[in-house]
PDB file of C-alpha atoms in Angstrom:
ATOM      1  CA  GLN A  31      12.134 -14.237   3.334  1.00 93.00           C
ATOM      2  CA  VAL A  32      10.809 -12.500   0.346  1.00 96.00           C
ATOM      3  CA  GLN A  33      12.469  -9.108  -0.388  1.00 97.00           C
ATOM      4  CA  LEU A  34      11.608  -6.534  -2.963  1.00 98.00           C
ATOM      5  CA  GLN A  35      13.918  -3.523  -4.177  1.00 98.00           C
ATOM      6  CA  GLU A  36      13.056  -0.879  -6.295  1.00 98.00           C
ATOM      7  CA  SER A  37      15.746   0.767  -8.588  1.00 98.00           C
ATOM      8  CA  GLY A  38      15.807   3.732 -11.007  1.00 97.00           C
ATOM      9  CA  PRO A  39      16.376   7.291 -11.496  1.00 96.00           C
ATOM     10  CA  GLY A  40      15.706   9.651  -8.596  1.00 96.00           C
ATOM     11  CA  LEU A  41      15.410  12.787 -10.740  1.00 98.00           C
ATOM     12  CA  VAL A  42      13.336  12.885 -13.957  1.00 98.00           C
ATOM     13  CA  LYS A  43      12.773  15.987 -16.090  1.00 98.00           C
ATOM     14  CA  PRO A  44       9.049  17.230 -16.748  1.00 97.00           C
ATOM     15  CA  SER A  45       7.481  15.634 -20.006  1.00 97.00           C
ATOM     16  CA  GLU A  46      10.044  12.761 -19.706  1.00 98.00           C
ATOM     17  CA  THR A  47       9.343   9.047 -18.795  1.00 98.00           C
ATOM     18  CA  LEU A  48       9.746   7.713 -15.301  1.00 98.00           C
ATOM     19  CA  SER A  49      11.168   4.044 -15.296  1.00 98.00           C
ATOM     20  CA  LEU A  50      11.427   1.970 -12.293  1.00 98.00           C
ATOM     21  CA  THR A  51      12.229  -1.621 -11.752  1.00 98.00           C
ATOM     22  CA  CYS A  52      11.382  -3.801  -8.816  1.00 98.00           C
ATOM     23  CA  THR A  53      13.615  -6.799  -8.294  1.00 98.00           C
ATOM     24  CA  VAL A  54      12.088  -9.746  -6.031  1.00 98.00           C
ATOM     25  CA  SER A  55      14.493 -12.034  -4.183  1.00 97.00           C
ATOM     26  CA  GLY A  56      13.831 -14.951  -1.764  1.00 96.00           C
ATOM     27  CA  GLY A  57      10.963 -16.012  -3.784  1.00 95.00           C
ATOM     28  CA  SER A  58       9.478 -16.479  -7.201  1.00 95.00           C
ATOM     29  CA  ILE A  59       7.595 -13.948  -8.982  1.00 96.00           C
ATOM     30  CA  SER A  60       5.369 -16.797 -10.353  1.00 95.00           C
ATOM     31  CA  GLY A  61       1.933 -17.258  -8.957  1.00 95.00           C
ATOM     32  CA  TYR A  62       1.413 -13.749  -7.742  1.00 97.00           C
ATOM     33  CA  TYR A  63      -0.006 -10.315  -8.441  1.00 97.00           C
ATOM     34  CA  TRP A  64       2.656  -7.388  -8.121  1.00 98.00           C
ATOM     35  CA  SER A  65       1.702  -3.937  -7.364  1.00 97.00           C
ATOM     36  CA  TRP A  66       3.075  -0.335  -7.761  1.00 98.00           C
ATOM     37  CA  ILE A  67       1.974   2.286  -5.174  1.00 98.00           C
ATOM     38  CA  ARG A  68       3.120   5.952  -4.788  1.00 98.00           C
ATOM     39  CA  GLN A  69       3.083   8.347  -1.926  1.00 98.00           C
ATOM     40  CA  PRO A  70       3.640  12.065  -2.657  1.00 97.00           C
ATOM     41  CA  PRO A  71       5.677  13.739   0.228  1.00 95.00           C
ATOM     42  CA  GLY A  72       3.700  14.101   3.502  1.00 93.00           C
ATOM     43  CA  LYS A  73       0.616  12.724   1.634  1.00 95.00           C
ATOM     44  CA  GLY A  74      -1.310   9.392   1.419  1.00 96.00           C
ATOM     45  CA  LEU A  75      -1.002   6.319  -0.616  1.00 97.00           C
ATOM     46  CA  GLU A  76      -2.044   6.120  -4.287  1.00 98.00           C
ATOM     47  CA  TRP A  77      -2.645   2.627  -6.095  1.00 97.00           C
ATOM     48  CA  ILE A  78      -0.739   2.959  -9.493  1.00 98.00           C
ATOM     49  CA  GLY A  79      -1.490  -0.504 -10.804  1.00 98.00           C
ATOM     50  CA  TYR A  80      -0.612  -4.137 -10.745  1.00 98.00           C
ATOM     51  CA  ILE A  81       0.428  -6.999 -13.051  1.00 98.00           C
ATOM     52  CA  TYR A  82      -0.135 -10.745 -12.826  1.00 97.00           C
ATOM     53  CA  TYR A  83       3.100 -12.868 -13.361  1.00 97.00           C
ATOM     54  CA  SER A  84       1.448 -13.967 -16.542  1.00 96.00           C
ATOM     55  CA  GLY A  85       1.467 -10.556 -17.781  1.00 96.00           C
ATOM     56  CA  SER A  86      -2.165  -9.425 -17.553  1.00 97.00           C
ATOM     57  CA  THR A  87      -2.320  -5.919 -15.985  1.00 97.00           C
ATOM     58  CA  ASN A  88      -4.792  -3.507 -14.265  1.00 97.00           C
ATOM     59  CA  TYR A  89      -4.125   0.273 -14.072  1.00 98.00           C
ATOM     60  CA  ASN A  90      -5.513   3.107 -12.124  1.00 97.00           C
ATOM     61  CA  PRO A  91      -7.775   4.963 -14.586  1.00 97.00           C
ATOM     62  CA  SER A  92      -6.027   8.292 -13.548  1.00 96.00           C
ATOM     63  CA  LEU A  93      -2.740   7.226 -14.789  1.00 97.00           C
ATOM     64  CA  LYS A  94      -3.862   4.557 -17.526  1.00 96.00           C
ATOM     65  CA  SER A  95      -2.890   6.805 -20.492  1.00 97.00           C
ATOM     66  CA  ARG A  96       0.633   7.241 -19.463  1.00 97.00           C
ATOM     67  CA  LEU A  97       1.254   3.879 -17.701  1.00 98.00           C
ATOM     68  CA  THR A  98       2.828   0.655 -18.833  1.00 98.00           C
ATOM     69  CA  ILE A  99       3.603  -2.197 -16.308  1.00 98.00           C
ATOM     70  CA  SER A 100       5.612  -5.228 -17.302  1.00 98.00           C
ATOM     71  CA  VAL A 101       7.153  -8.297 -15.913  1.00 97.00           C
ATOM     72  CA  ASP A 102      10.246 -10.374 -16.628  1.00 97.00           C
ATOM     73  CA  THR A 103       9.898 -13.693 -14.907  1.00 96.00           C
ATOM     74  CA  SER A 104      13.287 -14.813 -16.132  1.00 96.00           C
ATOM     75  CA  LYS A 105      14.924 -12.023 -14.043  1.00 96.00           C
ATOM     76  CA  ASN A 106      12.351 -12.063 -11.284  1.00 97.00           C
ATOM     77  CA  GLN A 107      11.587  -8.323 -12.009  1.00 97.00           C
ATOM     78  CA  PHE A 108       8.558  -6.233 -12.918  1.00 98.00           C
ATOM     79  CA  SER A 109       8.742  -2.556 -14.096  1.00 98.00           C
ATOM     80  CA  LEU A 110       6.861   0.546 -14.427  1.00 98.00           C
ATOM     81  CA  ASN A 111       7.044   3.223 -16.941  1.00 98.00           C
ATOM     82  CA  LEU A 112       5.163   6.493 -16.557  1.00 98.00           C
ATOM     83  CA  SER A 113       5.361   8.942 -19.539  1.00 97.00           C
ATOM     84  CA  SER A 114       4.821  12.696 -19.741  1.00 98.00           C
ATOM     85  CA  VAL A 115       5.574  13.252 -16.156  1.00 98.00           C
ATOM     86  CA  THR A 116       4.845  16.441 -14.308  1.00 98.00           C
ATOM     87  CA  ALA A 117       5.766  17.765 -10.787  1.00 97.00           C
ATOM     88  CA  ALA A 118       2.491  15.951  -9.637  1.00 97.00           C
ATOM     89  CA  ASP A 119       4.147  12.671 -10.140  1.00 98.00           C
ATOM     90  CA  THR A 120       6.802  13.554  -7.631  1.00 98.00           C
ATOM     91  CA  ALA A 121       6.497  10.791  -4.939  1.00 98.00           C
ATOM     92  CA  VAL A 122       7.951   7.814  -3.190  1.00 98.00           C
ATOM     93  CA  TYR A 123       7.288   4.825  -5.228  1.00 98.00           C
ATOM     94  CA  PHE A 124       6.781   1.431  -3.709  1.00 98.00           C
ATOM     95  CA  CYS A 125       6.556  -2.019  -5.311  1.00 98.00           C
ATOM     96  CA  ALA A 126       4.583  -4.680  -3.247  1.00 98.00           C
ATOM     97  CA  ARG A 127       3.537  -8.191  -3.518  1.00 97.00           C
ATOM     98  CA  ASP A 128      -0.202  -9.041  -4.184  1.00 94.00           C
ATOM     99  CA  LEU A 129      -3.229  -6.781  -4.173  1.00 91.00           C
ATOM    100  CA  TYR A 130      -2.785  -6.404  -0.502  1.00 90.00           C
ATOM    101  CA  GLY A 131       0.725  -5.867   0.059  1.00 92.00           C
ATOM    102  CA  ASP A 132       2.164  -8.603   2.163  1.00 95.00           C
ATOM    103  CA  TYR A 133       5.655  -7.590   1.238  1.00 97.00           C
ATOM    104  CA  TRP A 134       6.889  -4.139   0.296  1.00 98.00           C
ATOM    105  CA  GLY A 135       9.906  -2.557  -1.198  1.00 98.00           C
ATOM    106  CA  GLN A 136      11.735   0.165   0.920  1.00 97.00           C
ATOM    107  CA  GLY A 137      10.580   2.743  -1.568  1.00 98.00           C
ATOM    108  CA  THR A 138      12.432   5.161  -3.765  1.00 98.00           C
ATOM    109  CA  LEU A 139      11.852   8.780  -4.124  1.00 98.00           C
ATOM    110  CA  VAL A 140      11.434  10.115  -7.550  1.00 98.00           C
ATOM    111  CA  THR A 141      11.527  13.960  -7.869  1.00 98.00           C
ATOM    112  CA  VAL A 142      10.280  15.549 -11.368  1.00 98.00           C
ATOM    113  CA  SER A 143      12.119  18.756 -11.936  1.00 97.00           C
ATOM    114  CA  SER A 144      13.987  20.385 -14.639  1.00 95.00           C
TER     115      SER A 144
ATOM    116  CA  GLU B 502     -14.567   3.999  -7.343  1.00 96.00           C
ATOM    117  CA  ILE B 503     -14.893   3.016  -3.668  1.00 97.00           C
ATOM    118  CA  VAL B 504     -13.886   5.961  -1.391  1.00 98.00           C
ATOM    119  CA  LEU B 505     -12.403   4.856   1.871  1.00 98.00           C
ATOM    120  CA  THR B 506     -13.004   7.488   4.833  1.00 98.00           C
ATOM    121  CA  GLN B 507     -10.902   6.992   7.762  1.00 98.00           C
ATOM    122  CA  SER B 508     -11.743   8.558  11.250  1.00 95.00           C
ATOM    123  CA  PRO B 509     -10.428  10.209  13.198  1.00 96.00           C
ATOM    124  CA  GLY B 510      -7.753  11.930  11.492  1.00 97.00           C
ATOM    125  CA  THR B 511      -5.662  12.012  14.595  1.00 98.00           C
ATOM    126  CA  LEU B 512      -5.955   9.872  17.758  1.00 97.00           C
ATOM    127  CA  SER B 513      -4.096  11.054  20.965  1.00 97.00           C
ATOM    128  CA  LEU B 514      -3.785   8.258  23.519  1.00 97.00           C
ATOM    129  CA  SER B 515      -1.401   7.018  26.148  1.00 97.00           C
ATOM    130  CA  PRO B 516       0.652   3.730  26.053  1.00 97.00           C
ATOM    131  CA  GLY B 517      -1.656   0.845  27.507  1.00 97.00           C
ATOM    132  CA  GLU B 518      -4.714   2.427  26.184  1.00 97.00           C
ATOM    133  CA  ARG B 519      -7.076   0.992  23.591  1.00 98.00           C
ATOM    134  CA  ALA B 520      -7.147   2.348  20.157  1.00 98.00           C
ATOM    135  CA  THR B 521     -10.216   2.052  17.762  1.00 98.00           C
ATOM    136  CA  LEU B 522      -9.804   3.237  14.177  1.00 98.00           C
ATOM    137  CA  SER B 523     -12.630   3.539  11.722  1.00 98.00           C
ATOM    138  CA  CYS B 524     -12.614   2.965   7.978  1.00 98.00           C
ATOM    139  CA  ARG B 525     -15.842   3.616   6.125  1.00 98.00           C
ATOM    140  CA  ALA B 526     -16.485   2.718   2.389  1.00 98.00           C
ATOM    141  CA  SER B 527     -18.664   4.547   0.017  1.00 97.00           C
ATOM    142  CA  GLN B 528     -20.015   1.219  -1.210  1.00 97.00           C
ATOM    143  CA  SER B 529     -19.973  -2.340   0.017  1.00 96.00           C
ATOM    144  CA  VAL B 530     -16.573  -4.018  -0.111  1.00 96.00           C
ATOM    145  CA  SER B 531     -17.328  -7.478  -1.288  1.00 88.00           C
ATOM    146  CA  SER B 532     -15.898 -10.538   0.348  1.00 85.00           C
ATOM    147  CA  ASN B 533     -14.378  -8.362   2.959  1.00 90.00           C
ATOM    148  CA  TYR B 534     -11.382  -7.451   0.702  1.00 97.00           C
ATOM    149  CA  LEU B 535     -10.185  -4.914   3.207  1.00 97.00           C
ATOM    150  CA  ALA B 536      -6.586  -4.553   4.508  1.00 98.00           C
ATOM    151  CA  TRP B 537      -4.971  -2.373   7.267  1.00 98.00           C
ATOM    152  CA  TYR B 538      -1.342  -1.132   7.256  1.00 98.00           C
ATOM    153  CA  GLN B 539       0.876   0.677   9.789  1.00 98.00           C
ATOM    154  CA  GLN B 540       3.256   3.233   8.434  1.00 98.00           C
ATOM    155  CA  LYS B 541       6.047   5.044  10.329  1.00 97.00           C
ATOM    156  CA  PRO B 542       8.169   7.891   9.000  1.00 95.00           C
ATOM    157  CA  GLY B 543      10.621   7.034   6.248  1.00 95.00           C
ATOM    158  CA  GLN B 544       9.277   3.464   5.954  1.00 97.00           C
ATOM    159  CA  ALA B 545       7.171   1.285   3.809  1.00 98.00           C
ATOM    160  CA  PRO B 546       3.756   0.432   4.891  1.00 98.00           C
ATOM    161  CA  ARG B 547       3.548  -2.675   6.869  1.00 98.00           C
ATOM    162  CA  LEU B 548       0.502  -5.173   6.494  1.00 98.00           C
ATOM    163  CA  LEU B 549      -1.444  -5.643   9.716  1.00 98.00           C
ATOM    164  CA  ILE B 550      -4.688  -7.088   8.561  1.00 98.00           C
ATOM    165  CA  TYR B 551      -6.158  -8.730   5.327  1.00 97.00           C
ATOM    166  CA  GLY B 552      -9.497 -10.003   4.571  1.00 96.00           C
ATOM    167  CA  ALA B 553     -10.934  -7.441   7.077  1.00 97.00           C
ATOM    168  CA  SER B 554      -9.832  -9.760  10.072  1.00 97.00           C
ATOM    169  CA  SER B 555      -6.952 -11.942   9.287  1.00 97.00           C
ATOM    170  CA  ARG B 556      -3.843 -11.066  10.956  1.00 98.00           C
ATOM    171  CA  ALA B 557      -0.847 -11.023   8.797  1.00 97.00           C
ATOM    172  CA  THR B 558       2.423 -13.233   9.514  1.00 95.00           C
ATOM    173  CA  GLY B 559       4.216 -11.972  12.760  1.00 96.00           C
ATOM    174  CA  ILE B 560       1.444  -9.284  13.798  1.00 98.00           C
ATOM    175  CA  PRO B 561       1.005  -9.300  17.434  1.00 97.00           C
ATOM    176  CA  ASP B 562      -2.397 -10.309  18.699  1.00 97.00           C
ATOM    177  CA  ARG B 563      -3.072  -6.867  20.195  1.00 98.00           C
ATOM    178  CA  PHE B 564      -4.035  -5.965  16.542  1.00 98.00           C
ATOM    179  CA  SER B 565      -7.498  -7.128  15.444  1.00 98.00           C
ATOM    180  CA  GLY B 566      -9.762  -6.138  12.444  1.00 98.00           C
ATOM    181  CA  SER B 567     -13.422  -6.337  12.311  1.00 97.00           C
ATOM    182  CA  GLY B 568     -16.440  -5.362  10.132  1.00 96.00           C
ATOM    183  CA  SER B 569     -18.034  -6.128   6.804  1.00 96.00           C
ATOM    184  CA  GLY B 570     -19.978  -4.291   4.050  1.00 95.00           C
ATOM    185  CA  THR B 571     -19.111  -0.741   4.485  1.00 97.00           C
ATOM    186  CA  ASP B 572     -17.899  -0.331   8.069  1.00 97.00           C
ATOM    187  CA  PHE B 573     -14.585  -1.758   9.256  1.00 98.00           C
ATOM    188  CA  THR B 574     -12.623  -1.167  12.435  1.00 98.00           C
ATOM    189  CA  LEU B 575      -9.038  -1.726  13.372  1.00 98.00           C
ATOM    190  CA  THR B 576      -8.493  -2.263  17.046  1.00 98.00           C
ATOM    191  CA  ILE B 577      -5.228  -2.126  19.198  1.00 98.00           C
ATOM    192  CA  SER B 578      -6.170  -3.587  22.494  1.00 97.00           C
ATOM    193  CA  ARG B 579      -3.246  -1.839  24.461  1.00 97.00           C
ATOM    194  CA  LEU B 580      -1.023   0.518  22.800  1.00 97.00           C
ATOM    195  CA  GLU B 581       2.786  -0.120  22.958  1.00 97.00           C
ATOM    196  CA  PRO B 582       5.427   2.623  22.314  1.00 96.00           C
ATOM    197  CA  GLU B 583       6.023   1.196  18.853  1.00 97.00           C
ATOM    198  CA  ASP B 584       2.349   1.403  17.795  1.00 98.00           C
ATOM    199  CA  PHE B 585       2.323   5.207  17.394  1.00 97.00           C
ATOM    200  CA  ALA B 586       2.214   5.546  13.719  1.00 98.00           C
ATOM    201  CA  VAL B 587      -0.008   6.201  10.869  1.00 98.00           C
ATOM    202  CA  TYR B 588      -2.659   3.647   9.940  1.00 98.00           C
ATOM    203  CA  PHE B 589      -4.223   3.198   6.428  1.00 98.00           C
ATOM    204  CA  CYS B 590      -7.029   1.020   5.169  1.00 98.00           C
ATOM    205  CA  GLN B 591      -7.247  -0.113   1.646  1.00 98.00           C
ATOM    206  CA  GLN B 592      -9.874  -1.999  -0.445  1.00 98.00           C
ATOM    207  CA  TYR B 593      -8.856  -4.473  -2.931  1.00 97.00           C
ATOM    208  CA  ASP B 594     -12.289  -5.583  -4.031  1.00 95.00           C
ATOM    209  CA  SER B 595     -12.776  -3.496  -6.962  1.00 95.00           C
ATOM    210  CA  SER B 596     -10.630  -1.578  -9.409  1.00 94.00           C
ATOM    211  CA  PRO B 597      -9.186   1.010  -8.900  1.00 96.00           C
ATOM    212  CA  LEU B 598      -7.865  -0.132  -5.665  1.00 97.00           C
ATOM    213  CA  THR B 599      -8.132   2.564  -3.115  1.00 98.00           C
ATOM    214  CA  PHE B 600      -6.712   3.605   0.248  1.00 98.00           C
ATOM    215  CA  GLY B 601      -8.156   5.722   3.173  1.00 98.00           C
ATOM    216  CA  GLY B 602      -6.726   8.946   4.035  1.00 97.00           C
ATOM    217  CA  GLY B 603      -5.051   7.506   7.317  1.00 98.00           C
ATOM    218  CA  THR B 604      -5.385   7.849  10.923  1.00 98.00           C
ATOM    219  CA  LYS B 605      -2.334   9.094  12.895  1.00 98.00           C
ATOM    220  CA  VAL B 606      -2.063   7.597  16.473  1.00 98.00           C
ATOM    221  CA  GLU B 607       0.174   9.929  18.525  1.00 97.00           C
ATOM    222  CA  ILE B 608       1.220   9.910  22.117  1.00 94.00           C
ATOM    223  CA  LYS B 609      -1.006  11.943  24.460  1.00 92.00           C
TER     224      LYS B 609
END
């Protein structure tokens, strides 16, 4: 059974960089797309971007200038870096497998506050 | 960008009733690259339907998806107590991938 687990700081200061890692277990990261999605408290879902296991990426234009998604196949992990964060970036961040998420992490709340 | 509009915003029904949820796209979703998710409070979304009509692994057959082009429907044939939740549609046909605003199915 494939499992995904997000990890990273739960509190980030404004103007700093939000960094999260998603660790995939129970299956290989190879052969799939891997996505990041976020959900502000009490709101809907927003697609952040995805990476193919080979390293090619596709980002939401609204975040593209601040966003980097990378993959480490040796560790079965992929990561998210979002720079220059503001309070508007406060959300539960999910990682998921494929363009339609057939497997999801449980999500991690990241709060942007000083 | 493909905008997905879900209706109604809230659906008040009783267990055993039929639920019909709509997802309308601002432009055609090619290859029916449309998914449906269920989300309960404090949980990650759960994939129900992909490819507009294919049930995901382990999803009961009371859930069905239909539609093409710009109009898609999720039907729950007989609501079970565990089906009361929020449902989202998502298109993965073109970038940026987008989600609908959600339909809350609540107990009447």
